[in-house]
Coordinates of C-alpha atoms in Angstrom, one line a residue:
X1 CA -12.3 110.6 -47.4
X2 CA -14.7 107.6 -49.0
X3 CA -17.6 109.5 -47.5
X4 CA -16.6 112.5 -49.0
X5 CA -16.3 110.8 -52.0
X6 CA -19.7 108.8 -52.5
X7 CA -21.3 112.5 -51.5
X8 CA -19.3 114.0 -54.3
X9 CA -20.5 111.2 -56.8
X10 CA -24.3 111.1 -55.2
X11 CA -24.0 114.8 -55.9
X12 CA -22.8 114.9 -59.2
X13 CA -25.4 111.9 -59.9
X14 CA -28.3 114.4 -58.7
X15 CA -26.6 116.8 -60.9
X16 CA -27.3 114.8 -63.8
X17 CA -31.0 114.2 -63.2
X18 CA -31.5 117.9 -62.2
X19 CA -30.0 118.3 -66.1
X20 CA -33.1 115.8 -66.8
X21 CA -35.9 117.6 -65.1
X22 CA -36.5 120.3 -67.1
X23 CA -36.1 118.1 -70.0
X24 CA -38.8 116.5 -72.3
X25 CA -39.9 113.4 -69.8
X26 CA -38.7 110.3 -71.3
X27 CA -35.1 111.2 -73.0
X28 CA -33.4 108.1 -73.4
X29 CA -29.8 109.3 -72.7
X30 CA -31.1 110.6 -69.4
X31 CA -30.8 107.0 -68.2
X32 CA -33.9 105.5 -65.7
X33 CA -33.1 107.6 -62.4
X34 CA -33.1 111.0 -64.0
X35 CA -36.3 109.9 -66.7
X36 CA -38.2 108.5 -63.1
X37 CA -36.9 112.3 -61.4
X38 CA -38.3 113.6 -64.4
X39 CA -41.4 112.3 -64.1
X40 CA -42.1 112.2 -60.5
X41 CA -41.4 116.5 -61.3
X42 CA -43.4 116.5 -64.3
X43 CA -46.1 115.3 -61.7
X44 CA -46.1 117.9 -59.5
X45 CA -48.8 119.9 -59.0
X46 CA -48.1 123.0 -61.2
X47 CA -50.8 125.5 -59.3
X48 CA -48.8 127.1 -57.9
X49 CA -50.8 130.9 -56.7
X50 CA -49.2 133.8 -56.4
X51 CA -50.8 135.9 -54.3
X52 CA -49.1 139.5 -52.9
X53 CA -47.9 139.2 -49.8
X54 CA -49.8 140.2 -46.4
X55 CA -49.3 144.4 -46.5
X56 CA -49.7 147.1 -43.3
X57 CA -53.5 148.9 -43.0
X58 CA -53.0 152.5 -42.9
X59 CA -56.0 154.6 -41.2
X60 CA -55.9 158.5 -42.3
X61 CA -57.5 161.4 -41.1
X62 CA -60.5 163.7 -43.5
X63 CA -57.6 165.9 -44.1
X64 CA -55.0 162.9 -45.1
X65 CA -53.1 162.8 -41.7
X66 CA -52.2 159.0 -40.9
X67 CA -53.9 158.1 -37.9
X68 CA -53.1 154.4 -37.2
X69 CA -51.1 151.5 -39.0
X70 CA -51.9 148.0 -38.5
X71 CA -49.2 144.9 -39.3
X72 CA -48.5 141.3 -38.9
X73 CA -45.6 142.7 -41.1
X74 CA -44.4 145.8 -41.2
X75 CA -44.2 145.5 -45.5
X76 CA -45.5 148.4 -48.2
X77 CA -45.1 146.8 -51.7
X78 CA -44.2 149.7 -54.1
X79 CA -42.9 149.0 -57.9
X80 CA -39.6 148.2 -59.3
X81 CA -39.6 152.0 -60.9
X82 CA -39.8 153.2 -57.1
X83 CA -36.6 151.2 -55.9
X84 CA -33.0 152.7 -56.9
X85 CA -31.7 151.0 -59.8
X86 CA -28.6 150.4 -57.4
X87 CA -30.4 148.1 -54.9
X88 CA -31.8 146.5 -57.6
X89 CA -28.2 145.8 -59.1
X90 CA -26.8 145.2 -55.4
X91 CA -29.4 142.3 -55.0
X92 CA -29.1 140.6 -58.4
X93 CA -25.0 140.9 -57.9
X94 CA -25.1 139.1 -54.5
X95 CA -27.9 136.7 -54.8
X96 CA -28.1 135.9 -58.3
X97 CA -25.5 137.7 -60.5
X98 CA -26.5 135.7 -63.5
X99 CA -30.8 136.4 -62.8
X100 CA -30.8 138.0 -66.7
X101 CA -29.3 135.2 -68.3
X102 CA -30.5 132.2 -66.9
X103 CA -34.2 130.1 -66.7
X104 CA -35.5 129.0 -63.1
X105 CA -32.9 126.5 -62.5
X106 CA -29.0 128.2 -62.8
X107 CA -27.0 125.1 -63.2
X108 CA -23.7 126.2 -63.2
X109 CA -24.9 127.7 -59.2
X110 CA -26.5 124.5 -58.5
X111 CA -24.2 122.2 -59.4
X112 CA -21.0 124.2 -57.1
X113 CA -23.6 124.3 -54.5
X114 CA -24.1 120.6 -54.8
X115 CA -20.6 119.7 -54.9
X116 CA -20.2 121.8 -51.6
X117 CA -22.9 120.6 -49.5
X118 CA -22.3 116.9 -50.4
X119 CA -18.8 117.3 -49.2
X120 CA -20.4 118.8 -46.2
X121 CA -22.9 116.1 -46.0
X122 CA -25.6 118.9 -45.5
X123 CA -27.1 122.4 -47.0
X124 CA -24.5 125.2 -46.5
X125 CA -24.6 126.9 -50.0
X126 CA -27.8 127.7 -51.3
X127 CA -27.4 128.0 -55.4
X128 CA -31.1 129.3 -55.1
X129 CA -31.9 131.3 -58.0
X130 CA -33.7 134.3 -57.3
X131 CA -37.2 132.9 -58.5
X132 CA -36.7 130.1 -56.3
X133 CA -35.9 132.4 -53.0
X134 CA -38.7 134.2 -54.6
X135 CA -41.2 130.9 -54.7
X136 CA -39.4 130.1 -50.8
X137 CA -40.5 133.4 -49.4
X138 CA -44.2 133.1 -51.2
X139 CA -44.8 130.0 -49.5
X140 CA -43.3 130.7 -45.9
X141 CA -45.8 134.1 -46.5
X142 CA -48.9 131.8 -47.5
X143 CA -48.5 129.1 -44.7
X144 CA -51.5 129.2 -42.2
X145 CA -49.8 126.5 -40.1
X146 CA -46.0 126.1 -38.0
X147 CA -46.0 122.4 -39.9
X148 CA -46.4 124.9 -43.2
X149 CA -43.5 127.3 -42.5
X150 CA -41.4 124.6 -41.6
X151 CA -41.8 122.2 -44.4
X152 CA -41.1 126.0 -46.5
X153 CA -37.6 126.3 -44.7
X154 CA -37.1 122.7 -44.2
X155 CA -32.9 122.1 -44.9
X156 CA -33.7 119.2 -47.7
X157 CA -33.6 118.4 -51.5
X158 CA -37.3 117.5 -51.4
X159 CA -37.8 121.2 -50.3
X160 CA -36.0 122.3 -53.5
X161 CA -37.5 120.3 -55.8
X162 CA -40.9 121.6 -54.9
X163 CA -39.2 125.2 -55.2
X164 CA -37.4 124.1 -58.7
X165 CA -40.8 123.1 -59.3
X166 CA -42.4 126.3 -58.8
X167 CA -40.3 128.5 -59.9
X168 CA -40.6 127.0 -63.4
X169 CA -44.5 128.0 -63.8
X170 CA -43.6 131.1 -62.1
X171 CA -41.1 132.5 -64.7
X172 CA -43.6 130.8 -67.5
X173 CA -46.1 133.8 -65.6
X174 CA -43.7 136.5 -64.8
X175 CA -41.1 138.8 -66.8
X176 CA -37.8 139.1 -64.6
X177 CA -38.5 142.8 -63.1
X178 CA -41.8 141.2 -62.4
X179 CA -39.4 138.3 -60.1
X180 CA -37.2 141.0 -59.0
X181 CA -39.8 143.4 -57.8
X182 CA -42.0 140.6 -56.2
X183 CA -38.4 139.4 -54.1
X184 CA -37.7 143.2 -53.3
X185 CA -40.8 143.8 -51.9
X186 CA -41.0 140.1 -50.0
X187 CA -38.0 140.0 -48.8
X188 CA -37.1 139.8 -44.8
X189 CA -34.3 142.8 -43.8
X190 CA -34.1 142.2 -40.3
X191 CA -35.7 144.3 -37.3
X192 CA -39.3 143.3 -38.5
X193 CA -39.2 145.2 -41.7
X194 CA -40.4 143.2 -44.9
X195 CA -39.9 144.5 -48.2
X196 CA -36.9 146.7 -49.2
X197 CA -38.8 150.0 -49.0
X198 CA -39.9 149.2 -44.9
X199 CA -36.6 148.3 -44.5
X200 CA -35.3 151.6 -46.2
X201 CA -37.7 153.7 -44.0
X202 CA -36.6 151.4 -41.2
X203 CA -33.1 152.0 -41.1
X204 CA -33.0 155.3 -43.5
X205 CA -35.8 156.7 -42.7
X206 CA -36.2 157.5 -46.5
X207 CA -38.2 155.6 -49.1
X208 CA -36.2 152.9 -51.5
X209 CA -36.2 155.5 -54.5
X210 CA -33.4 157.5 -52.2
X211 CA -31.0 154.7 -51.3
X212 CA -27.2 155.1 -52.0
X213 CA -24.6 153.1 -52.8
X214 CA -23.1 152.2 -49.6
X215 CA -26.8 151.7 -48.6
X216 CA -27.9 149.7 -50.8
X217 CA -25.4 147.3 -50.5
X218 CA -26.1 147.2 -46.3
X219 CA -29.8 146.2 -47.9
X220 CA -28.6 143.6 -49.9
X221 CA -26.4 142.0 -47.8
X222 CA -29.0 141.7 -44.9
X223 CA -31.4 139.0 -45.7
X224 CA -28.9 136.7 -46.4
X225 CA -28.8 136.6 -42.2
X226 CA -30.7 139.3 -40.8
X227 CA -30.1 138.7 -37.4
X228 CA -26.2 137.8 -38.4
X229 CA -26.2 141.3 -40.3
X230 CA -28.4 143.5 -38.5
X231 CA -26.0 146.7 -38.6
X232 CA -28.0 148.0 -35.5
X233 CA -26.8 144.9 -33.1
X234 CA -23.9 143.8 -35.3
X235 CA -22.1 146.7 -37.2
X236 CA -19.3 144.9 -37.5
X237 CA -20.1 141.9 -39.4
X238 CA -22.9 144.5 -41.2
X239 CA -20.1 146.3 -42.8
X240 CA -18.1 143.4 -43.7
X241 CA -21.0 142.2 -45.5
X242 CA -22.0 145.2 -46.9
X243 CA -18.1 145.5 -48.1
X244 CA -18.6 142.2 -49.8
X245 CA -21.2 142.6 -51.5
X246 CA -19.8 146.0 -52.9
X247 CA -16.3 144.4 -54.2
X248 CA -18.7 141.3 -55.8
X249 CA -20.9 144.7 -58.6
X250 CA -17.1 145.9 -58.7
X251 CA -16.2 142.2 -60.0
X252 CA -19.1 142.1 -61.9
X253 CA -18.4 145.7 -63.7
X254 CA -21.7 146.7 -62.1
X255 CA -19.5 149.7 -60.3
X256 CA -16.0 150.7 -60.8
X257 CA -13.4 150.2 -58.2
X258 CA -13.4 153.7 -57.1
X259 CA -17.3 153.7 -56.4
X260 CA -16.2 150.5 -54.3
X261 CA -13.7 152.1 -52.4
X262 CA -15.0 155.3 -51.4
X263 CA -18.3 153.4 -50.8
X264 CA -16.0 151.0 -48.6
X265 CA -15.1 153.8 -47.0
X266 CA -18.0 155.4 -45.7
X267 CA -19.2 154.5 -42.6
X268 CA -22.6 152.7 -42.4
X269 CA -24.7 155.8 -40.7
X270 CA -28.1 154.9 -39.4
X271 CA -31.4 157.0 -38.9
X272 CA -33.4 154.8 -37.2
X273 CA -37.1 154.5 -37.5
X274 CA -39.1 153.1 -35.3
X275 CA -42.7 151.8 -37.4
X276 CA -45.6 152.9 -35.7
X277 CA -47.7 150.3 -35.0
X278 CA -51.8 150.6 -33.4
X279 CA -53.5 152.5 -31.1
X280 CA -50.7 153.3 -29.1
X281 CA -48.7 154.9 -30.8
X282 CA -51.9 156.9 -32.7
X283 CA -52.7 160.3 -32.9
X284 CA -56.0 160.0 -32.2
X285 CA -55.6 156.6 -29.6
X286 CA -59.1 156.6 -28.7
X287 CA -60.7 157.0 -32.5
X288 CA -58.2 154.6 -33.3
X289 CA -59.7 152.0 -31.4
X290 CA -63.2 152.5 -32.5
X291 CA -62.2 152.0 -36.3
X292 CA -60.4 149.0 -35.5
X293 CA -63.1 147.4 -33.3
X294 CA -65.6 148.6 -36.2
X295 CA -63.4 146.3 -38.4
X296 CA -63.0 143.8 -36.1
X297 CA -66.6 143.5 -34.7
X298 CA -68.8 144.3 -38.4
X299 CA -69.5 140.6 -40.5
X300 CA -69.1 143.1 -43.7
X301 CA -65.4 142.7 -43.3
X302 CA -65.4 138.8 -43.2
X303 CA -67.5 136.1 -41.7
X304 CA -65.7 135.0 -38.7
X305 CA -63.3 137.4 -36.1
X306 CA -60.5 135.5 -37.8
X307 CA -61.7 136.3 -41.2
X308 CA -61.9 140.2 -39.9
X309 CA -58.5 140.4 -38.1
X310 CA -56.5 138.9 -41.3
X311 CA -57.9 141.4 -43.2
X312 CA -57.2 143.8 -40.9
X313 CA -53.5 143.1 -39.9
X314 CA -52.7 141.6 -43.5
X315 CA -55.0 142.9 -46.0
X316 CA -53.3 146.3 -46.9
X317 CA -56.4 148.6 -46.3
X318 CA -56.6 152.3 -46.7
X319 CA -59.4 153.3 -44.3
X320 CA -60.3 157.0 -45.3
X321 CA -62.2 158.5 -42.1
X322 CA -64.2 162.0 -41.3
X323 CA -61.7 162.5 -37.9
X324 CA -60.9 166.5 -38.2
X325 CA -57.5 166.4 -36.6
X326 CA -57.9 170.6 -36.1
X327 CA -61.0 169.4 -34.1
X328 CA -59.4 166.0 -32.2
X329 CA -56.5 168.7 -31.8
X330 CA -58.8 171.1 -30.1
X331 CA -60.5 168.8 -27.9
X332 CA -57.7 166.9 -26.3
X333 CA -56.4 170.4 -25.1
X334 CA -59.5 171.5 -23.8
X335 CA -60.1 167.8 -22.1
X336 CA -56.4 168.4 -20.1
X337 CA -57.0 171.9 -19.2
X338 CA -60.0 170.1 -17.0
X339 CA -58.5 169.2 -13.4
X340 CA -59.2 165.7 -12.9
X341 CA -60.2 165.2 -9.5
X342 CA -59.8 161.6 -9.9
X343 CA -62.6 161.3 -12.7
X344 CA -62.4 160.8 -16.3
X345 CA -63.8 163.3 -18.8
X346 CA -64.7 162.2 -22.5
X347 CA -66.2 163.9 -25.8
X348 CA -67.3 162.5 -28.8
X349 CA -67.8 165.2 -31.5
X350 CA -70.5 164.4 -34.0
X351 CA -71.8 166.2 -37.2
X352 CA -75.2 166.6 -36.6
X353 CA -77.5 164.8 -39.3
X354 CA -74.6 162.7 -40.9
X355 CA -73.5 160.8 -37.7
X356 CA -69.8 161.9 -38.7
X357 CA -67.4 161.4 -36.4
X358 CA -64.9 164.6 -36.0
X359 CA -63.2 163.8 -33.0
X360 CA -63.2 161.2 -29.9
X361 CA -60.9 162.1 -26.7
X362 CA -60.8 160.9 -23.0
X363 CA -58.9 162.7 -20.9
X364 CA -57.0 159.8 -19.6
X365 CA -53.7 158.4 -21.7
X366 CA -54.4 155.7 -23.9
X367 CA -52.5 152.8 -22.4
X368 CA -52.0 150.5 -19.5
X369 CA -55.0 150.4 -17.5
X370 CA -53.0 149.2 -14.4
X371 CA -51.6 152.4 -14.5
X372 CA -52.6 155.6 -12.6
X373 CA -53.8 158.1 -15.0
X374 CA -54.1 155.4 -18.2
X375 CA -56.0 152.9 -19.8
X376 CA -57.6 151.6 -22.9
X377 CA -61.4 151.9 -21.9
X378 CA -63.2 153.8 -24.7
X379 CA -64.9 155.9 -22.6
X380 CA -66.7 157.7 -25.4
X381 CA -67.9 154.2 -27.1
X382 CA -70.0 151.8 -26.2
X383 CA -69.3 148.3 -25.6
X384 CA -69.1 147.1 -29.9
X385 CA -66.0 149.6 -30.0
X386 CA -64.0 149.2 -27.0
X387 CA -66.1 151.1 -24.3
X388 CA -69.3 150.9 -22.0
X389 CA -72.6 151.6 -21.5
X390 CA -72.3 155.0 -21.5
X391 CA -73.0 157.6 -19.0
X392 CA -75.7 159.9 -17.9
X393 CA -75.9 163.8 -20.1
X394 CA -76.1 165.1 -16.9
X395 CA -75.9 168.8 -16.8
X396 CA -75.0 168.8 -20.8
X397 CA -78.6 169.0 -21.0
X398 CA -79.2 172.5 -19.7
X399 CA -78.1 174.2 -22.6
X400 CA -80.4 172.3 -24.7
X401 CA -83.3 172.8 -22.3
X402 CA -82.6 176.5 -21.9
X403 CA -82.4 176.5 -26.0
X404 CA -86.4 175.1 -26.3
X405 CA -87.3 177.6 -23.5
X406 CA -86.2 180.7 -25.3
X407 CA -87.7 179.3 -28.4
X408 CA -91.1 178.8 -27.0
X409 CA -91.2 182.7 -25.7
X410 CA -89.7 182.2 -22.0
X411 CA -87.6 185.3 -20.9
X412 CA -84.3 184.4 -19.9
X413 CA -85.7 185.9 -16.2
X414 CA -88.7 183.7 -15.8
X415 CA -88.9 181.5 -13.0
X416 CA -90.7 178.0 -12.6
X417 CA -91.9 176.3 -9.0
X418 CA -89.9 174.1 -7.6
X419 CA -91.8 172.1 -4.9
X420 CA -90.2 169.3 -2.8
X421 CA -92.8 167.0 -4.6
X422 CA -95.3 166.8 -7.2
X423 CA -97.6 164.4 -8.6
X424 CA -97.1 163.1 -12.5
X425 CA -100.2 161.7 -14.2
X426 CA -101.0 160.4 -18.1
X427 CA -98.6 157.8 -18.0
X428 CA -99.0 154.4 -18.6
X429 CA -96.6 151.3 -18.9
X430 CA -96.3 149.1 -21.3
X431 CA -99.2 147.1 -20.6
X432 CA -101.5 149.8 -21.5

C-alpha cells in the first residue's frame, strides 16, 4: 500500500511538471523540478522531419495492367477525403475522442493514465494523444537501426517526453485532418497491412472510401493489438473489440444506439486479400524481373545497391513500361504449346528501332529452381537482369537469310554447293 502510494504522489508530482512543460520556461509557481523539466524540454531538439512513410512500387503494363508490386510494407497513402468519414470517427472515438479539442498534450488522458500506471508501477494505459502515436509511428518508420525502433517503442517516460516533444512542433506544422490522415495512412492493422486503405483492401478487399460501420470499427480497434485483434486468427476477441469501440461513438453521440446494436449484431464477414507481392506472383514473372534488376543494378536510381533497393521496396514508384500484355499474352501460349523435351524455350519480343520491350517469356515457371519444370533464370536476359550469356540464333537465322536472298534476285528454287570443305581467304585478325 506505501508503494502504491509514493507512485501515486511521484505520479501526480510528474503531473505537475507535465502542467509546466508547455509553459513559458521559468514560471515561478511551477516550483524548481517542473521550471528544470521545462527547460531540459525546452532544449530538445525541435527538428523534428516529417517525412511520408515508406509506400509499395507498382509496375504497370503500356496498356495500364499492374504487372508487379514491390513492399517492405504493404502501405498506399491516399487522402483523408478518400477514407469513410466513419473510420475516421471510429478512430478519433477509440484513440483520442477529445483529438478536436485538445493541443499535443491531453491532460485530462495523461494525468488518468499516470495515476494508473504508477499504481501499476509500469506503462499499461497509454493517454497518447493521437499526434503523439502519430510522432511514435513516424519514428519507428524512420529508424535505420533495431537500437532505433527500440528506443521508438521503449516502455519509458523518457520515451514520451521525446514524443510530447514532438508532437508539439508537429501540430505547430500540421492542421488536425492533416494528423489524422498522416496516422490513418501510418498506422499498423495487423497481417502486414500498413495504412487503413491496405488494410481495407486486405481484409475487405474494397478501398477505405467503402468501409461500413461494423467495419470500420473492426479497423479501429485493430492497431491497438494487431496480433491480439486480428479477426482472421482471433475472431473472438476481434468482435469484442470491434463491439467496444462501437458502444464508445454511441457514448460519444458519434452514432445512435440503434446503429450500435444492429452494427453489434452483424457478424464480422471477411473477404480476404492476399497482396501480391514480386515476381512471383507477376503477370509477366520473367519481365518482372528484368525491371527490377534494371532498378536494382543502374547507379541512376541511387549510388549504392542499398541506396537502389530502398527506393525500390520503399520509395512508392510508378514504373510505366512498353510490356503489351495482348503480346506477353500471346507468347506464353505459344511458348507451352512447344513440347519440352527437357529443354527450355524463351522469346524476347522487341520493337524494332526503339529497343521496346513488348513481351519476355520462358517456357519454364517462374519459381524454385530446385524444382522440376521451375526456376528464376532469366533466360531471355543477360546476366545485368537476372539471366545469362545468351544463346546461339541458331536456325532463327534462316528466315532472315532467306529474306536477303530473295531481295538480292535469288529464286526461291536456286541451289548453292555444298562441299564437305572449302577454303576462306581475305581475313585477317586483329593484328593486321
Amino acid at each position: 500500500v506505501i508503494v502504491k502510494l509514493l507512485r501515486l504522489l511521484g505520479a501526480a508530482a510528474f503531473a505537475g511538471v507535465l502542467v509546466g512543460l508547455l509553459a513559458l520556461p521559468g514560471i515561478g509557481s511551477v516550483g524548481m523540478a517542473a521550471r528544470d523539466a521545462s527547460d531540459n524540454f525546452q532544449d530538445m531538439p525541435e527538428d523534428f522531419s516529417i517525412k511520408p512513410p515508406p509506400e509499395r512500387t507498382t509496375v504497370y503494363s503500356a496498356d495500364g495492367q499492374v504487372i508487379a508490386v514491390f513492399y517492405e510494407h504493404n502501405r498506399e497513402s491516399v487522402s483523408l477525403g478518400q477514407i469513410a468519414p466513419v473510420m475516421q470517427k471510429a478512430v478519433v472515438a477509440i484513440e483520442d475522442s477529445r483529438f478536436f479539442e485538445h493541443g499535443p498534450l491531453d491532460f485530462k488522458g495523461s494525468f488518468r493514465a499516470l495515476v494508473t500506471n504508477a499504481q501499476d508501477g509500469g506503462i499499461v494505459q497509454g493517454g497518447s494523444t493521437l499526434t503523439q502515436q502519430y510522432v511514435k509511428n513516424l519514428l519507428i518508420e524512420s529508424a535505420t537501426s533495431n537500437k532505433e525502433i527500440q528506443a521508438a517503442k521503449a516502455p519509458n517516460f523518457g520515451r514520451k517526453l521525446r514524443e510530447l516533444r514532438y508532437a508539439v512542433n508537429v501540430e505547430k506544422e500540421l492542421s488536425k485532418n492533416q494528423i489524422l490522415e498522416g496516422y490513418l495512412n501510418i498506422a499498423y492493422f495487423g497481417s502486414g497491412a500498413y495504412g487503413v486503405q491496405a488494410a481495407s483492401q486486405y481484409y475487405f478487399s474494397k478501398n477505405a472510401s467503402q468501409l461500413t460501420l461494423p467495419e470500420a470499427a473492426l479497423l479501429a480497434g485493430i492497431t491497438n493489438s494487431p496480433s491480439a485483434f486480428d479477426p482472421e486468427t482471433n475472431p473472438k476477441d476481434a468482435t469484442e473489440r470491434r463491439n467496444t469501440v462501437l458502444y464508445r461513438m454511441e457514448q460519444l453521440g458519434v452514432i445512435t444506439k440503434a446503429q450500435a446494436d444492429a452494427a453489434v449484431a452483424t457478424p464480422i464477414r471477411l473477404d480476404i486479400k492476399q497482396p501480391k507481392a514480386d515476381c512471383v506472383d507477376s503477370k509477366a514473372p520473367f519481365f518482372c524481373e528484368y525491371v527490377k534488376d534494371e532498378v536494382l543494378g543502374n547507379p541512376a536510381f541511387g549510388k549504392t545497391a542499398a541506396d537502389r533497393e530502398r527506393l525500390l521496396y520503399r520509395g512508392g514508384l510508378t514504373i510505366r513500361t512498353t510490356l503489351d500484355m495482348k503480346a506477353q499474352q500471346a507468347a506464353q501460349k505459344a511458348l507451352a504449346l512447344r513440347p519440352s523435351r527437357g529443354k527450355t524455350a524463351t522469346e524476347a519480343m522487341v520493337k524494332p528501332g526503339t529497343g521496346e520491350i513488348k513481351a519476355m517469356v520462358v517456357s519454364k515457371t517462374y519459381g524454385d529452381s530446385r524444382k522440376k519444370g521451375q526456376t528464376t533464370l532469366n533466360l531471355a536476359a543477360d546476366y545485368a537482369h537476372g539471366g545469362n550469356g545468351g544463346y546461339s540464333a541458331g536456325s532463327t537465322f534462316k528466315i532472315f537469310t532467306l529474306a536477303a536472298a530473295l531481295d538480292k534476285g535469288y529464286g526461291v528454287g536456286t541451289t548453292l554447293p555444298a562441299p564437305n570443305s572449302t577454303t576462306v581467304s581475305g581475313y585477317t585478325d586483329c593484328k593486321g
